[in-house]
Protein backbone atom coordinates (compact mmCIF):
# COMPACT_ATOMS: atom_id res chain seq x y z
CA SER A 1 15.30 -27.92 35.30
CA GLN A 2 15.12 -24.31 34.10
CA GLY A 3 17.76 -22.01 32.71
CA THR A 4 17.63 -18.41 31.53
CA VAL A 5 19.58 -17.35 28.48
CA ALA A 6 21.54 -14.16 28.96
CA ASP A 7 20.79 -10.93 27.13
CA PRO A 8 21.81 -11.51 23.49
CA ALA A 9 23.01 -7.93 23.22
CA ALA A 10 25.57 -8.58 25.94
CA ALA A 11 26.59 -11.91 24.42
CA ALA A 12 26.97 -10.60 20.88
CA PRO A 13 30.43 -9.79 19.50
CA SER A 14 31.49 -6.15 19.45
CA THR A 15 33.28 -3.82 17.08
CA GLY A 16 36.48 -2.01 17.86
CA ARG A 17 34.50 0.73 19.65
CA ASN A 18 32.74 -1.88 21.83
CA ILE A 19 29.33 -1.32 20.20
CA PRO A 20 27.14 -4.47 20.29
CA LEU A 21 26.23 -5.86 16.91
CA SER A 22 22.85 -6.95 18.26
CA PHE A 23 20.28 -4.26 18.96
CA LEU A 24 17.62 -6.24 20.81
CA THR A 25 17.22 -7.06 24.47
CA VAL A 26 15.32 -10.26 25.22
CA SER A 27 14.73 -12.65 28.10
CA ILE A 28 14.58 -16.32 27.04
CA PRO A 29 13.55 -18.93 29.65
CA VAL A 30 14.62 -22.49 28.77
CA HIS A 31 13.00 -25.51 30.44
CA TYR A 32 14.85 -28.78 29.98
CA GLN A 33 14.81 -32.35 31.25
CA ILE A 34 17.83 -34.58 31.85
CA SER A 35 17.40 -37.48 29.46
CA ASP A 36 20.83 -39.10 29.98
CA LEU A 37 22.04 -38.75 33.55
CA LYS A 38 25.47 -40.23 32.85
CA ALA A 39 26.18 -37.84 29.96
CA TYR A 40 24.87 -34.86 31.90
CA ALA A 41 26.98 -35.70 34.98
CA TYR A 42 30.27 -36.86 33.45
CA ASN A 43 30.71 -35.24 30.03
CA TYR A 44 31.08 -31.72 31.49
CA ALA A 45 31.95 -30.33 34.89
CA ASN A 46 29.02 -27.89 34.70
CA SER A 47 26.54 -28.98 32.05
CA GLY A 48 24.12 -26.19 32.99
CA GLU A 49 26.64 -23.46 32.10
CA VAL A 50 27.51 -25.23 28.85
CA LEU A 51 23.82 -25.35 27.94
CA GLU A 52 23.49 -21.63 28.68
CA GLN A 53 26.49 -20.74 26.52
CA VAL A 54 25.28 -22.90 23.63
CA ALA A 55 21.82 -21.33 23.91
CA ASN A 56 23.29 -17.81 23.89
CA ARG A 57 25.29 -18.63 20.77
CA GLU A 58 22.25 -20.03 18.93
CA VAL A 59 20.12 -17.03 19.93
CA VAL A 60 22.71 -14.56 18.63
CA ARG A 61 23.06 -16.46 15.35
CA TYR A 62 19.31 -16.65 14.86
CA PHE A 63 18.71 -12.98 15.67
CA ALA A 64 21.51 -11.92 13.32
CA GLU A 65 19.70 -13.49 10.35
CA THR A 66 16.11 -12.59 11.31
CA ASP A 67 14.11 -9.46 10.50
CA THR A 68 13.78 -7.38 13.66
CA ARG A 69 10.31 -6.15 12.73
CA GLU A 70 9.10 -9.74 12.55
CA LEU A 71 10.52 -10.48 16.00
CA LEU A 72 8.89 -7.41 17.52
CA SER A 73 5.48 -8.12 15.97
CA LYS A 74 4.14 -11.48 14.82
CA GLY A 75 7.24 -13.67 14.50
CA GLN A 76 7.88 -14.50 18.15
CA GLU A 77 6.01 -17.82 18.23
CA PHE A 78 7.81 -19.10 15.16
CA ALA A 79 11.15 -17.81 16.47
CA ALA A 80 10.71 -19.63 19.79
CA ALA A 81 9.92 -22.94 18.05
CA GLU A 82 12.82 -22.55 15.63
CA LEU A 83 15.27 -21.68 18.42
CA GLN A 84 14.14 -24.71 20.41
CA ARG A 85 14.68 -26.95 17.39
CA ARG A 86 18.13 -25.50 16.66
CA LEU A 87 19.26 -25.67 20.26
CA GLN A 88 18.18 -29.30 20.62
CA ALA A 89 19.92 -30.25 17.37
CA ARG A 90 23.12 -28.47 18.43
CA ILE A 91 23.44 -30.05 21.87
CA ASP A 92 22.63 -33.51 20.49
CA SER A 93 25.12 -33.40 17.61
CA ASP A 94 28.06 -31.44 19.06
CA TYR A 95 27.89 -31.46 22.88
CA HIS A 96 26.01 -34.60 24.03
CA LEU A 97 24.72 -32.92 27.18
CA GLY A 98 22.07 -35.55 27.78
CA VAL A 99 19.20 -33.05 28.08
CA LYS A 100 15.86 -32.61 26.30
CA ILE A 101 14.54 -29.08 25.72
CA LEU A 102 10.93 -28.98 26.89
CA PHE A 103 10.20 -25.28 26.41
CA LEU A 104 11.93 -22.18 25.06
CA GLY A 105 10.17 -18.83 25.26
CA LEU A 106 10.79 -15.28 24.08
CA GLN A 107 9.94 -12.56 26.58
CA ASP A 108 10.43 -8.79 26.91
CA ILE A 109 11.81 -8.25 23.41
CA HIS A 110 12.72 -4.60 22.93
CA PRO A 111 15.66 -2.48 21.78
CA PRO A 112 18.26 -1.61 24.42
CA VAL A 113 17.51 1.54 26.39
CA ARG A 114 20.46 3.39 24.85
CA VAL A 115 19.08 3.06 21.32
CA ALA A 116 15.35 3.05 22.08
CA ALA A 117 14.86 6.68 21.03
CA ASP A 118 16.73 6.20 17.74
CA TYR A 119 14.86 2.99 17.08
CA GLU A 120 11.53 4.74 17.63
CA GLN A 121 12.58 7.41 15.15
CA VAL A 122 13.35 4.76 12.55
CA VAL A 123 10.01 3.04 13.16
CA SER A 124 8.22 6.39 13.00
CA ALA A 125 9.95 7.23 9.73
CA ARG A 126 8.92 3.89 8.23
CA GLN A 127 5.36 4.45 9.36
CA GLY A 128 5.46 7.91 7.82
CA VAL A 129 6.63 6.46 4.51
CA GLU A 130 3.85 3.88 4.59
CA THR A 131 1.29 6.56 5.48
CA ASN A 132 2.42 8.71 2.57
CA ARG A 133 2.23 5.73 0.25
CA LEU A 134 -1.30 4.91 1.36
CA ASP A 135 -2.30 8.58 1.01
CA ALA A 136 -0.92 8.57 -2.53
CA VAL A 137 -2.83 5.39 -3.36
CA ALA A 138 -6.03 6.89 -1.95
CA PHE A 139 -5.50 10.13 -3.90
CA ALA A 140 -4.83 8.21 -7.10
CA SER A 141 -7.97 6.12 -6.59
CA ALA A 142 -10.11 9.21 -5.94
CA THR A 143 -8.61 11.06 -8.92
CA ASN A 144 -9.15 8.11 -11.25
CA LEU A 145 -12.72 7.73 -10.02
CA LEU A 146 -13.47 11.42 -10.62
CA ALA A 147 -11.90 11.24 -14.07
CA GLU A 148 -13.95 8.17 -14.98
CA THR A 149 -17.12 9.84 -13.69
CA GLU A 150 -16.43 13.02 -15.68
CA ALA A 151 -15.70 10.99 -18.80
CA ARG A 152 -18.98 9.09 -18.45
CA ARG A 153 -20.85 12.39 -17.91
CA ILE A 154 -19.38 13.90 -21.08
CA ILE A 155 -20.15 10.77 -23.08
CA ASN A 156 -23.74 10.71 -21.82
CA GLU A 157 -24.25 14.42 -22.56
CA GLU A 158 -22.88 14.09 -26.09
CA GLY A 159 -25.00 10.99 -26.65
CA ALA A 160 -28.14 12.83 -25.51
CA ARG A 161 -27.29 15.86 -27.66
CA SER A 162 -26.71 13.65 -30.69
CA THR A 163 -30.00 11.85 -30.09
CA ASN A 164 -31.87 15.17 -29.81
CA ARG A 165 -30.36 16.41 -33.07
CA LEU A 166 -31.30 13.18 -34.80
CA VAL A 167 -34.88 13.36 -33.52
CA GLU A 168 -35.10 17.00 -34.61
CA LYS A 169 -33.89 16.21 -38.12
CA VAL A 170 -36.28 13.28 -38.40
CA ALA A 171 -39.16 15.52 -37.27
CA THR A 172 -38.16 18.21 -39.80
CA ALA A 173 -38.09 15.65 -42.58
CA ALA A 174 -41.50 14.32 -41.55
CA ARG A 175 -42.93 17.87 -41.42
CA PHE A 176 -41.60 18.60 -44.91
CA THR A 177 -43.25 15.41 -46.18
CA ASN A 178 -46.57 16.46 -44.63
CA LEU A 179 -46.31 19.97 -46.13
CA LEU A 180 -45.61 18.50 -49.53
CA THR A 181 -48.69 16.30 -49.21
CA ALA A 182 -50.85 19.32 -48.23
CA TYR A 183 -49.53 21.38 -51.16
CA SER A 184 -50.22 18.58 -53.59
CA ALA A 185 -53.79 18.31 -52.32
CA SER A 186 -54.60 22.06 -52.71
CA PRO A 187 -51.87 24.45 -53.84
CA VAL A 188 -54.01 27.62 -53.54
CA VAL A 189 -55.23 26.89 -50.04
CA TYR A 190 -51.71 25.91 -49.01
CA ARG A 191 -50.22 29.20 -50.28
CA HIS A 192 -52.91 31.27 -48.53
CA ARG A 193 -52.42 29.38 -45.29
CA MET A 194 -48.64 29.83 -45.41
CA PHE A 195 -49.08 33.55 -46.16
CA LEU A 196 -51.45 34.05 -43.24
CA GLN A 197 -49.16 32.10 -40.93
CA ALA A 198 -46.14 34.20 -41.95
CA TYR A 199 -48.20 37.38 -41.65
CA THR A 200 -49.39 36.38 -38.17
CA ASN A 201 -45.87 35.54 -37.02
CA GLY A 202 -44.53 38.82 -38.38
CA LEU A 203 -47.12 40.91 -36.52
CA ALA A 204 -46.90 38.99 -33.28
CA ASN A 205 -44.62 41.52 -31.51
CA SER A 206 -45.72 44.67 -33.38
CA ARG A 207 -47.94 47.49 -32.13
CA LYS A 208 -51.42 47.49 -33.62
CA ILE A 209 -54.21 50.12 -33.93
CA ILE A 210 -57.71 48.76 -34.29
CA PHE A 211 -60.49 50.96 -35.80
CA THR A 212 -63.94 49.85 -34.80
CA SER A 213 -65.91 52.62 -36.58
CA THR A 214 -66.37 52.56 -40.34
CA ASN A 215 -68.89 55.37 -40.93
CA MET A 216 -66.73 58.32 -39.87
CA ASP A 217 -63.37 59.86 -40.64
CA GLU A 218 -60.61 59.28 -38.11
CA VAL A 219 -57.83 61.76 -37.37
CA ILE A 220 -54.73 59.87 -36.28
CA GLN A 221 -52.21 61.74 -34.14
CA TYR A 222 -48.83 60.14 -33.57
CA ASP A 223 -46.29 61.49 -31.07
CA ALA A 224 -42.92 61.32 -32.81
CA GLN A 225 -41.20 62.23 -29.53
CA GLN A 226 -42.39 59.11 -27.82
CA ARG A 227 -39.61 57.66 -25.70
CA LEU A 228 -38.29 54.30 -26.63
CA SER A 229 -38.51 51.48 -24.11
CA SER A 230 -35.37 50.13 -22.44
CA ASP A 231 -35.48 46.82 -24.30
CA ILE A 232 -35.49 48.62 -27.67
CA ILE A 233 -32.56 50.81 -26.59
CA GLN A 234 -30.58 47.71 -25.60
CA ARG A 235 -31.22 46.16 -28.99
CA LEU A 236 -30.01 49.32 -30.76
CA ALA A 237 -26.87 49.65 -28.61
CA PRO A 238 -23.59 48.60 -30.29
CA PRO A 239 -22.22 45.25 -29.13
CA LYS A 240 -19.56 45.25 -26.43
CA LYS A 241 -16.04 44.41 -27.52
């Protein structure tokens, strides 16, 4: 035999303003087999109606203690099995209907039409909260990653700069050792070489006049009004404040 449990929202108790405590509409087909014909026929005048009422009561009790989001998503299979177990235990212990529940299904679970819009707003708000949370997690991850990358960059730059300074100081020390060795070998030659090197460096960017004739007198004329070049003017200009 087959019975259909009534809408739990209609079977649920109401408040003083006649507002159902349940906020889900669901169709629950129940397939059962008569296991004790005598009990089914003589214990109640209409055993089918008794079974329907008991099923409605168990459905309302179960839905009242179950998370609605689970029922509307992934908890329907577990809910159907649990309801079948509870219903069978109830009719065996308290009512002795003489029936065996073969199948109990959950179909068309959704909020009642009157509250569907409000329910969608609640679901949308929850999704918005979760979206904001995930955005915050993503932002925190990106920020932390950038901070770690910047920290590693600074550490690497400072390490490279420190290494360069160390190499430079080691090279300077080695050069001084070599100069000291050259001076010890020939102080006069060393002094002349250092003088010529300093003299060459000092005249590197200076203007020079080369006289190729040695057997005649030269008359040198110098234009004191010669205009200075732009780079010299920039060097002579006072620094900007």
